[in-house]
Short mmCIF file of C-alpha atoms in Angstrom, two decimals:
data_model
loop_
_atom_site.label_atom_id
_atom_site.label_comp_id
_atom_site.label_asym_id
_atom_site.label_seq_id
_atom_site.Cartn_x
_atom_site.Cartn_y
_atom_site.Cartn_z
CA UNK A 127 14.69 17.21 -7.78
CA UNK A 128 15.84 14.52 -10.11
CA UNK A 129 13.20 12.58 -11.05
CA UNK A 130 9.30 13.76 -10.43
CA UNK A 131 6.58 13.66 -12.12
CA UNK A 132 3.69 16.31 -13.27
CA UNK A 133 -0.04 15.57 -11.86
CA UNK A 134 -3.60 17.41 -12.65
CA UNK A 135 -3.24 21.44 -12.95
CA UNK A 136 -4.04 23.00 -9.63
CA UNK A 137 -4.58 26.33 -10.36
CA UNK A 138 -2.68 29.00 -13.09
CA UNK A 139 -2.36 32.17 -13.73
CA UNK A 140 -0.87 35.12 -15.99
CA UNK A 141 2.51 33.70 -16.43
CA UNK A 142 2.94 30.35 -14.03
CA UNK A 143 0.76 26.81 -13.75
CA UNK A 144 0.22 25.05 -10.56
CA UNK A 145 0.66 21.31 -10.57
CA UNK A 146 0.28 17.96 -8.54
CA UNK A 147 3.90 16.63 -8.48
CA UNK A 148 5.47 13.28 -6.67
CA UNK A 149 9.17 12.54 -6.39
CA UNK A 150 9.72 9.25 -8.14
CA UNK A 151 12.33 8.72 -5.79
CA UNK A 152 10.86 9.15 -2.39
CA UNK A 153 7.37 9.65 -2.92
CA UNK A 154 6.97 12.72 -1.76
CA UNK A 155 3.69 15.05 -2.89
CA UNK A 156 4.16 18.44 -3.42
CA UNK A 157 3.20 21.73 -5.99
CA UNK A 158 4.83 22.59 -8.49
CA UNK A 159 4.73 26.16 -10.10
CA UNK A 160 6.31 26.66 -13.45
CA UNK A 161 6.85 28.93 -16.06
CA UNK A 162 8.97 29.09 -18.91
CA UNK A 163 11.90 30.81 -18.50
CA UNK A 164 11.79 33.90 -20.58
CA UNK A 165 8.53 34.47 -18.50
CA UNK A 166 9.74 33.40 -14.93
CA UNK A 167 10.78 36.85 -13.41
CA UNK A 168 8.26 36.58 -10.68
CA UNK A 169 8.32 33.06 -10.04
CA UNK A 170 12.03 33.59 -9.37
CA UNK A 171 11.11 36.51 -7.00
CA UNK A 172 9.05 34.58 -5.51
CA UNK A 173 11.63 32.01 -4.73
CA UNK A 174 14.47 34.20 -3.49
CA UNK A 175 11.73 35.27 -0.88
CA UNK A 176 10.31 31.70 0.17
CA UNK A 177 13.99 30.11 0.38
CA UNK A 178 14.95 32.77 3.13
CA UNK A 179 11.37 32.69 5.16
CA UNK A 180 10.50 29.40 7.54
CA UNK A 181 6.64 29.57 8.93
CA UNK A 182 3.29 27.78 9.64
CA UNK A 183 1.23 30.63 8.56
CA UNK A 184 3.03 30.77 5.06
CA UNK A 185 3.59 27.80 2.36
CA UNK A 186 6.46 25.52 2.53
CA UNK A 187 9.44 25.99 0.26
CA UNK A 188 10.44 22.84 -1.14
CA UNK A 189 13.00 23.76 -3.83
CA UNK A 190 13.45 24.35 -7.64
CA UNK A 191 14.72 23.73 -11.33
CA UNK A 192 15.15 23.87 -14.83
CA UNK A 193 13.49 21.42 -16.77
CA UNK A 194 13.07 21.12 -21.02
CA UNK A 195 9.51 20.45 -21.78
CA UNK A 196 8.25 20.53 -25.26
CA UNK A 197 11.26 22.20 -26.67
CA UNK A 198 11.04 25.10 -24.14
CA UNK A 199 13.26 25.56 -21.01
CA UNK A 200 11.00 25.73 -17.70
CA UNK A 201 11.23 27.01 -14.99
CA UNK A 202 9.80 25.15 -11.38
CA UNK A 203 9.09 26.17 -8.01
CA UNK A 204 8.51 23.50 -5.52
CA UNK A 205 6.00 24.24 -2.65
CA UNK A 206 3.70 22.30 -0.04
CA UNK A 207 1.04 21.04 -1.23
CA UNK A 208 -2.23 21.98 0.36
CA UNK A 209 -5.25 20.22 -0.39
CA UNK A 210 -7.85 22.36 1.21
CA UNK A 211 -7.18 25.04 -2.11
CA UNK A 212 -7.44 28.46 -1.79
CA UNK A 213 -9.49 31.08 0.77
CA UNK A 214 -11.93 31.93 -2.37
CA UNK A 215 -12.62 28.01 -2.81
CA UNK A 216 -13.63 27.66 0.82
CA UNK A 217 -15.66 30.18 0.39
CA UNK A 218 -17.60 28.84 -2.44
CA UNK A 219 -17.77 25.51 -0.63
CA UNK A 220 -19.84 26.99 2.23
CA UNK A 221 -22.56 28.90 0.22
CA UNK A 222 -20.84 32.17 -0.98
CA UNK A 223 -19.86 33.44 2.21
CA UNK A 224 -18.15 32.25 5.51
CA UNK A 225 -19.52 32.53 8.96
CA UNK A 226 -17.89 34.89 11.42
CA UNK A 227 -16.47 32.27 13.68
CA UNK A 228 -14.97 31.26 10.13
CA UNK A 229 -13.46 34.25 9.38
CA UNK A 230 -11.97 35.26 12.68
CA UNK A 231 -9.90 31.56 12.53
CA UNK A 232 -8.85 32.53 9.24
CA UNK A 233 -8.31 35.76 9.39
CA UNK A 234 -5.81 34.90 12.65
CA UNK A 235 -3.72 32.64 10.90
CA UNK A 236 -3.19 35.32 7.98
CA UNK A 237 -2.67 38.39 10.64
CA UNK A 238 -0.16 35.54 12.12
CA UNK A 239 1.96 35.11 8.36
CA UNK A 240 1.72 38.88 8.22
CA UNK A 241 3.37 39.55 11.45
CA UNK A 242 6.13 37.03 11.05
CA UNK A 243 6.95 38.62 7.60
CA UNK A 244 6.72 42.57 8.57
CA UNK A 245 9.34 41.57 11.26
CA UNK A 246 11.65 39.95 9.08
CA UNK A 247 11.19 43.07 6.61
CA UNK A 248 9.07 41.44 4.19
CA UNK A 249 5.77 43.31 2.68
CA UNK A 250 3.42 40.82 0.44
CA UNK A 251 1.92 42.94 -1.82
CA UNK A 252 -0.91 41.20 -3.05
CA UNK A 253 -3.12 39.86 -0.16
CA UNK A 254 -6.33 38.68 -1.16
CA UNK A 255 -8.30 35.33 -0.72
CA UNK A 256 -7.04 33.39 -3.81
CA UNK A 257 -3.42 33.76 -2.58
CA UNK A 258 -4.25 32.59 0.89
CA UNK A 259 -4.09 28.21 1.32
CA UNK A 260 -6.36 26.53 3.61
CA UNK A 261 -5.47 23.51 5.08
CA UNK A 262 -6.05 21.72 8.45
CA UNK A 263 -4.32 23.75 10.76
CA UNK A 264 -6.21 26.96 8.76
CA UNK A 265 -4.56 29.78 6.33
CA UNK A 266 -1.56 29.69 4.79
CA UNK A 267 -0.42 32.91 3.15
CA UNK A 268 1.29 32.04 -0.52
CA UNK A 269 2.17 33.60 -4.00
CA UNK A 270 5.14 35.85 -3.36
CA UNK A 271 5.47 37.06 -6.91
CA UNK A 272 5.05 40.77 -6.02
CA UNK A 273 6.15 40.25 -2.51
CA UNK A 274 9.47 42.76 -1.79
CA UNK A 275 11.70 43.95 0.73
CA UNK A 276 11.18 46.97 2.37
CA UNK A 277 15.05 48.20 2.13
CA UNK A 278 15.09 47.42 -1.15
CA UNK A 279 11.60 48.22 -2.27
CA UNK A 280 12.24 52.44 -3.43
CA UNK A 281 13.90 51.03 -6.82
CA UNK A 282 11.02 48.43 -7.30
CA UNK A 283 7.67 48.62 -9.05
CA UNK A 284 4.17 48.95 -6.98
CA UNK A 285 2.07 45.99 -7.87
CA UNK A 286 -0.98 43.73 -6.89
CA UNK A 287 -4.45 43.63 -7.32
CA UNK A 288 -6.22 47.48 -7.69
CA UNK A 289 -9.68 45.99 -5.83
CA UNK A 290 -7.41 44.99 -2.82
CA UNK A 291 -5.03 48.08 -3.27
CA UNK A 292 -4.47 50.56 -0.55
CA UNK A 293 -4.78 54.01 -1.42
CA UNK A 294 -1.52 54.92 -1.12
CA UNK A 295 -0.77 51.84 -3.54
CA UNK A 296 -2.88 52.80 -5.70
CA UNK A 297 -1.59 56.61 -6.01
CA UNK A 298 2.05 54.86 -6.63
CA UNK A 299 3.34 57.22 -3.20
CA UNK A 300 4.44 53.81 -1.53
CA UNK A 301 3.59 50.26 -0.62
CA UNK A 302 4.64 48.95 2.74
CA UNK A 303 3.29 47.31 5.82
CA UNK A 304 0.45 48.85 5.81
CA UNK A 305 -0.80 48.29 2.36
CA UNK A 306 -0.56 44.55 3.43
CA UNK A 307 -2.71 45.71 6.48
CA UNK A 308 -5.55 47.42 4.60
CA UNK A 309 -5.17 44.27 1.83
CA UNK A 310 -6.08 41.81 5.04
CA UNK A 311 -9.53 43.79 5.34
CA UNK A 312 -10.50 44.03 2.00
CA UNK A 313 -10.03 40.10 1.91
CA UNK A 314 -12.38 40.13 5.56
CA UNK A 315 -15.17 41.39 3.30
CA UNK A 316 -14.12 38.85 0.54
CA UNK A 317 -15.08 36.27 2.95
CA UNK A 318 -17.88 38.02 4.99
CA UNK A 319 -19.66 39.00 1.96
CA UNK A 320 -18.46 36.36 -0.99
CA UNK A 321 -17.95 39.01 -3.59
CA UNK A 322 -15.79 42.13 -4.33
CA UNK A 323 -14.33 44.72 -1.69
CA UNK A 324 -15.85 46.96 -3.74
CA UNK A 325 -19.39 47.23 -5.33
CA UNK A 326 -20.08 47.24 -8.29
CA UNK A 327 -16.46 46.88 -8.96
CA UNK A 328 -15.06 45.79 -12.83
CA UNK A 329 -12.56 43.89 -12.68
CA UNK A 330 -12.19 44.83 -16.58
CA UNK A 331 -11.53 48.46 -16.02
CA UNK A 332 -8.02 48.77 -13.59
CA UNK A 333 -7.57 52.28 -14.37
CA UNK A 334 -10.99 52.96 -13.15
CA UNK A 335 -10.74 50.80 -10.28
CA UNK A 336 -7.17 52.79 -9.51
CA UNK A 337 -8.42 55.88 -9.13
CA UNK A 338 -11.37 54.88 -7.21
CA UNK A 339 -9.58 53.42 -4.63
CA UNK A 340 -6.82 56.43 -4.75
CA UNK A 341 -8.98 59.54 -4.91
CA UNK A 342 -12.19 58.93 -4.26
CA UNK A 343 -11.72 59.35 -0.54
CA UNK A 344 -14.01 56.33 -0.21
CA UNK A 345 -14.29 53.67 2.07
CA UNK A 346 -14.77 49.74 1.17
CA UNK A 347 -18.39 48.87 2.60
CA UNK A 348 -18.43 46.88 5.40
CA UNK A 349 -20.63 43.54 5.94
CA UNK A 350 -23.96 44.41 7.90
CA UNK A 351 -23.47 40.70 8.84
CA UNK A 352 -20.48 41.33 11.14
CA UNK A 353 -20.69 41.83 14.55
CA UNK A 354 -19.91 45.35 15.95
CA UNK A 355 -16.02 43.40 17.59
CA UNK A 356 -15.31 42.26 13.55
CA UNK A 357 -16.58 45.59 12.38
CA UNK A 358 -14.30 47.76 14.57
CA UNK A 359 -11.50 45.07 13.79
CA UNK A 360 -11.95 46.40 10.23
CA UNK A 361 -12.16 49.91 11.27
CA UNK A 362 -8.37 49.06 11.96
CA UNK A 363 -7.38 48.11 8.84
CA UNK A 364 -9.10 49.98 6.24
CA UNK A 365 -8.22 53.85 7.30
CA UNK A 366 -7.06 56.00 4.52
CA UNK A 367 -3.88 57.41 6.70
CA UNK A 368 -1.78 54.31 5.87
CA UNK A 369 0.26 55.86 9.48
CA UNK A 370 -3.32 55.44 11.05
CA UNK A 371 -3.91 51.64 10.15
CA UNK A 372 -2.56 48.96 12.91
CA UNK A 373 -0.05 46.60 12.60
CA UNK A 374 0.10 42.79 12.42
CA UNK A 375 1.29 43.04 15.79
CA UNK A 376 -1.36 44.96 17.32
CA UNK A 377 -4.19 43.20 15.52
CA UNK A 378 -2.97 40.24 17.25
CA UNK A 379 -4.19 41.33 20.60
CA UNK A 380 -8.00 42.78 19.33
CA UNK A 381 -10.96 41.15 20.81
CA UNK A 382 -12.10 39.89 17.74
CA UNK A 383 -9.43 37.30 17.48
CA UNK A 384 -8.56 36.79 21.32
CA UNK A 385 -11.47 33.98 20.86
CA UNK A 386 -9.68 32.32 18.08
CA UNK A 387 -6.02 32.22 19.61
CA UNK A 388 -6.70 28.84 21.67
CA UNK A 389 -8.12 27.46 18.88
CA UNK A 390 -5.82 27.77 16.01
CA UNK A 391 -2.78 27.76 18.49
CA UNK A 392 -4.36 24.12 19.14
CA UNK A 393 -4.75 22.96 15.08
CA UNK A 394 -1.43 24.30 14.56
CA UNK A 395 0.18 21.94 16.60
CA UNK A 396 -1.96 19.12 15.56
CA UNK A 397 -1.69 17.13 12.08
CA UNK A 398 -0.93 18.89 9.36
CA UNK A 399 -3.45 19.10 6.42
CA UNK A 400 -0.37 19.00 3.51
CA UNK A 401 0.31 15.55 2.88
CA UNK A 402 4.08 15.08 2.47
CA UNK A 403 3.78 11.42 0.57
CA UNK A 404 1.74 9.67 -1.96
CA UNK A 405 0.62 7.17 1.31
CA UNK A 406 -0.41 9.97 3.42
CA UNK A 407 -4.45 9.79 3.49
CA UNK A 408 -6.27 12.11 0.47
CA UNK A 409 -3.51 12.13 -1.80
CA UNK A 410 -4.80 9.47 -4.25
CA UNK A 411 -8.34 11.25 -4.29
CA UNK A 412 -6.20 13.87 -5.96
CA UNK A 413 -3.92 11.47 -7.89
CA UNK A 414 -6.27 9.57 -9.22
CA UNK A 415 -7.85 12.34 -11.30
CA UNK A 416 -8.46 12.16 -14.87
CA UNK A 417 -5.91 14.44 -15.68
CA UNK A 418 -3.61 13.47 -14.07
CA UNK A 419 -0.48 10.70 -15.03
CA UNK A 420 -1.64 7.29 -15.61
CA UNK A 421 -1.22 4.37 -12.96
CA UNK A 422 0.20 1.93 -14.79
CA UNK A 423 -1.59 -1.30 -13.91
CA UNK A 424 0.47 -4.25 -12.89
CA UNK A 425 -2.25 -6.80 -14.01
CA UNK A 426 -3.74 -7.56 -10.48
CA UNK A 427 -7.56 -7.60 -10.71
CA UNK A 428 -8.71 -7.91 -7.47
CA UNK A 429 -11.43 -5.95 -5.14
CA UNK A 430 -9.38 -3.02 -5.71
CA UNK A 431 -9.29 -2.07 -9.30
CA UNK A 432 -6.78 0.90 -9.22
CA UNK A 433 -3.47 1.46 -7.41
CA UNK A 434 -5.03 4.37 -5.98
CA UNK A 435 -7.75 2.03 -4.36
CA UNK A 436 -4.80 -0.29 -3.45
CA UNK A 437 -2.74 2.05 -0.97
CA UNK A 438 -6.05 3.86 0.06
CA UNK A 439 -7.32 0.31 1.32
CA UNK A 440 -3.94 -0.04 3.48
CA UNK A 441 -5.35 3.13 6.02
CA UNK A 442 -7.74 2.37 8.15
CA UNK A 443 -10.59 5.08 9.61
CA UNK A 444 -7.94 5.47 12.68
CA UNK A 445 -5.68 6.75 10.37
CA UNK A 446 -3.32 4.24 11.09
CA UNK A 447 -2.00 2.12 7.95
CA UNK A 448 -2.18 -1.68 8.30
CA UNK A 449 0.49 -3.37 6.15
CA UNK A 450 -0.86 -7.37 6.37
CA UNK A 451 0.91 -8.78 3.40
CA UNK A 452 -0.47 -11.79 0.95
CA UNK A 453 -0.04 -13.40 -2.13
CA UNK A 454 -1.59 -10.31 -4.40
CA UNK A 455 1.31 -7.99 -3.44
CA UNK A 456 4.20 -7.40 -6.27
CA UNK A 457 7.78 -7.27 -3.99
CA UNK A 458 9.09 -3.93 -5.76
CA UNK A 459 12.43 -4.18 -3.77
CA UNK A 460 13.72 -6.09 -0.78
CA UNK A 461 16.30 -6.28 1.54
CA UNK A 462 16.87 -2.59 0.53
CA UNK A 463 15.72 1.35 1.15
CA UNK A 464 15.86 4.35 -0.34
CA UNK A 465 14.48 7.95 -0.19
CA UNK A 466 15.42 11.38 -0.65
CA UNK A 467 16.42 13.67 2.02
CA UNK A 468 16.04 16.69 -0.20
CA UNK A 469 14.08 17.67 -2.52
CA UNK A 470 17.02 20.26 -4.03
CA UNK A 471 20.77 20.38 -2.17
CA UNK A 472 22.87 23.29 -2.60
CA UNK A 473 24.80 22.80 -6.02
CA UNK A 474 27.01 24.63 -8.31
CA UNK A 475 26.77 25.46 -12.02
CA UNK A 476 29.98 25.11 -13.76
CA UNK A 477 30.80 26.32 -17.07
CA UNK A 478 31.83 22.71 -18.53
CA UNK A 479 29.21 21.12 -16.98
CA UNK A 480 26.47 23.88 -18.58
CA UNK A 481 28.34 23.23 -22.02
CA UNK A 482 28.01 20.02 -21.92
CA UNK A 483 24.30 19.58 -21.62
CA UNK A 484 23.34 18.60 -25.32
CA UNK A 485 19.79 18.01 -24.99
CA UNK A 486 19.29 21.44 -23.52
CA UNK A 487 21.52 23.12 -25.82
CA UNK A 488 19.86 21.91 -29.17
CA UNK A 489 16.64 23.45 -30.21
CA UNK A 490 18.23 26.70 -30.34
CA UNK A 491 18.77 27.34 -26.90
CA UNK A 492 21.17 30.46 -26.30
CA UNK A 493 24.10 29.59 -23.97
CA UNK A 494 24.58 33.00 -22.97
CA UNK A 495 21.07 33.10 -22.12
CA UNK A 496 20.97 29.96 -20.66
CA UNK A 497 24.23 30.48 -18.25
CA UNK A 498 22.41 33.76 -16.83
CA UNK A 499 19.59 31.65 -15.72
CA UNK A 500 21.72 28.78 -14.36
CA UNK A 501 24.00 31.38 -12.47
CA UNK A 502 20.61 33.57 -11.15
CA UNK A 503 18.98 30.43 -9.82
CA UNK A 504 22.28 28.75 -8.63
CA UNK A 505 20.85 25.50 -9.94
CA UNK A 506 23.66 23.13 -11.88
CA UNK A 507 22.81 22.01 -14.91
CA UNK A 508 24.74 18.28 -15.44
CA UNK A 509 24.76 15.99 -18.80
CA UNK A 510 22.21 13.61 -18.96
CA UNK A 511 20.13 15.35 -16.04
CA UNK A 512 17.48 16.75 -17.87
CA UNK A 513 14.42 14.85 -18.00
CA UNK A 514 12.09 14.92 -20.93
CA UNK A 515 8.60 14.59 -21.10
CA UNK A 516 6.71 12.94 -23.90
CA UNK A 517 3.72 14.87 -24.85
CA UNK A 518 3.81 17.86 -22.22
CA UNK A 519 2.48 21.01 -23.95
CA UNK A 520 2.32 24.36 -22.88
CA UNK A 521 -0.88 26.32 -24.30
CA UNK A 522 -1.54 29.56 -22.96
CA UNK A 523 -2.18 29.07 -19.13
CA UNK A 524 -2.53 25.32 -19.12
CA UNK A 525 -0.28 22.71 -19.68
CA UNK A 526 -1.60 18.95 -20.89
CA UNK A 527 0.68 16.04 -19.17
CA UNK A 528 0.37 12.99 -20.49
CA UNK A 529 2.06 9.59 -19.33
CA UNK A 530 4.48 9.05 -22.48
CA UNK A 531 7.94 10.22 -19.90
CA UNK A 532 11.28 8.91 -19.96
CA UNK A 533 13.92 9.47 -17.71
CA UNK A 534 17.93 9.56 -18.61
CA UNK A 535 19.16 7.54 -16.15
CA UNK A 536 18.21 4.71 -13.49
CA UNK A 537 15.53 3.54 -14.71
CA UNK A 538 15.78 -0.20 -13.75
CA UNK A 539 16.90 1.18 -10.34
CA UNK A 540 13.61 3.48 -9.86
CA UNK A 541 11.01 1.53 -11.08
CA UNK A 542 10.17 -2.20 -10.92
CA UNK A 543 11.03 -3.81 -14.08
CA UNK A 544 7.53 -5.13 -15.11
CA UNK A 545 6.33 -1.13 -14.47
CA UNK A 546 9.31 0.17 -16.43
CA UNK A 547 8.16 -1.72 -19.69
CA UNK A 548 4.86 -1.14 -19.32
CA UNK A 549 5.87 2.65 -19.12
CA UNK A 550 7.97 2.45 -22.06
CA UNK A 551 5.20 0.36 -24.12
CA UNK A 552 2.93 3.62 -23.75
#
């Protein structure tokens, strides 16, 4: 991605932020998920896995890079952007806790991602609502940070989330398809019930929370809300005897989500929900936050006071944009288009190109350091390619974008020239 920019914080977590990002090129919306390097191990786990995976029931892999922000290298993940947020947020939206005609779509579309990733040898690791995306066409599984390989997953550490642990998991014997299985029903009572898969759970106390779920010989409770079908659909997932547990495969073909295939198999094919441009409808309700970077205002003061308002005001309620021009449009180019195919292409990271890369160098960057990243990523890094932003801080878990950017190249040739002084001016 060569030129982007950084919108309102999504969502963060431990180690990574997730951000509202559009390509300055072709306009494309996506998320971006960053972390700085020294602190990027998962994040670059995570996209080794999504680069090799293609699926409607898991997030879109968009590509990646190394960018300098505030003196510190970063490291970016580029995913599709989802609007609808995570499981937990839909719950939240609808009073606390979902209905069962709710959860059975849902819970399809995740026993769907789970099935296409157990047969290409893939375990997730860390199923639970906040890492599942909801959009139009229903769940989306995401954050592959612990996700693993199940040839190469003897050598690798158990991890996840001890509430949503299997017991297995949690004694550190192993984690494989069928933690992922008994993960899926402890996020089914997430949704049925709104809270914790386990009562009176602390989700300050791990080690306690470890053990229960190890050695107590205890069961999760289920929702007396559920209908006897969802119950014994849970009965199937949450058995001790990991070898006992269904798969993916055979959850598929329970009663409780025969009802739901039609359905989902419908919205799937329909519209996507994850807009893929800044003109696709509900994109400027997000751009237009606060936080995020500032429109800069071309001086037209018409009925539409923002630029958001502007290319909202060109779809109509059929969805279909009407493009009538008149005198209060700005020509930004003519004659002339331009996009980009690709977010990132496949590149190469040469040793005199890497050397050569001043502004990334300075500020005490190591080069040996900084070549093992370059080489592990297989991302190039070329002189005068790194873009740097103005007043971009990372603090903690948050980062603070402001609209102060300037870019290293092309700018006359990316933005209109009354919008490129007004950006400099700020």
């Amino acid at each position: 991605m060569d030129y982007w920019t950084r919108g309102r914080t999504l969502g963060h977590g431990s180690t990574a932020t997730v951000s509202l990002a559009t390509s300055l090129q072709s306009g494309d919306v996506f998320a971006v998920k960053s972390a700085e390097i020294s602190r990027s191990e998962f994040l670059q786990r995570e996209q080794r896995i999504l680069s090799s995976i293609t699926s409607p029931y898991v997030v879109g892999y968009r590509g990646c890079d190394v960018s300098r922000e505030n003196k510190k290298l970063m490291y970016n993940l580029f995913l599709e952007y989802i609007p609808g947020g995570t499981l937990v947020d839909v719950i939240q939206a609808n009073g606390g806790r979902l209905e069962e005609e709710m959860i059975r779509h849902y819970t399809w579309g995740i026993v769907q991602g789970l099935d296409y990733l157990h047969s290409n040898g893939l375990v997730h690791c860390d199923i639970k609502g906040r890492n599942i995306l909801v959009g139009s066409s229903g769940a989306k599984i995401a954050d592959f940070g612990c996700a693993k390989r199940v040839e190469s997953g003897a050598g690798m550490p158990i991890g996840g989330t001890p509430m949503f642990m299997a017991p297995e998991v949690a004694r550190g014997e192993e984690q494989g398809f069928a933690g992922d299985i008994w993960a899926l029903g402890c996020t089914i009572i997430e949704m049925a019930s709104g809270g914790a898969p386990w009562p009176n759970a602390n989700d300050h106390d791990p080690v306690s929370m470890i053990y229960r779920v190890g050695h107590s010989g205890l069961l999760p409770e289920f929702p007396c809300c559920l209908s006897e079908q969802a119950r014994d659909f849970l009965d199937k997932c949450l058995r001790r005897d990991p070898k006992e547990r269904w798969t993916a495969s055979q959850l598929l073909k329970h009663p409780f989500l025969g009802e739901s295939n039609s359905l989902s198999k419908q919205e799937t094919n329909s519209s996507s929900n994850s807009p893929t441009s800044i003109l696709d409808q509900g994109v400027w309700n997000s751009l237009d936050e606060p936080e995020s970077l500032e429109i800069i205002n071309l001086g037209h003061t018409g009925g539409l006071s923002s630029a958001g308002e502007r290319i909202r005001g060109l779809s109509l309620d059929s969805g279909e944009p009407s493009w009538d021009w008149d005198d209060s449009w700005i020509t930004v180019r003519e004659g002339s288009s331009w996009r980009c195919d690709r977010i990132m292409g496949d590149v190469e990271a040469r040793d005199d190109d890497v050397f050569s890369c001043d502004s990334v160098m300075e500020e005490g960057a190591g080069s040996k350091e900084l070549l093992s990243v370059l080489l592990d990523i297989n991302i190039s890094c070329r002189k005068n390619r790194w873009d740097s932003w103005g007043d971009c801080k990372y603090g903690g878990d948050s980062f603070v974008s402001s609209s102060n950017l300037y870019f290293d190249r092309d700018r006359d040739t990316l933005l209109h020239p009354v919008m490129s002084r007004s950006l400099l001016q700020t």
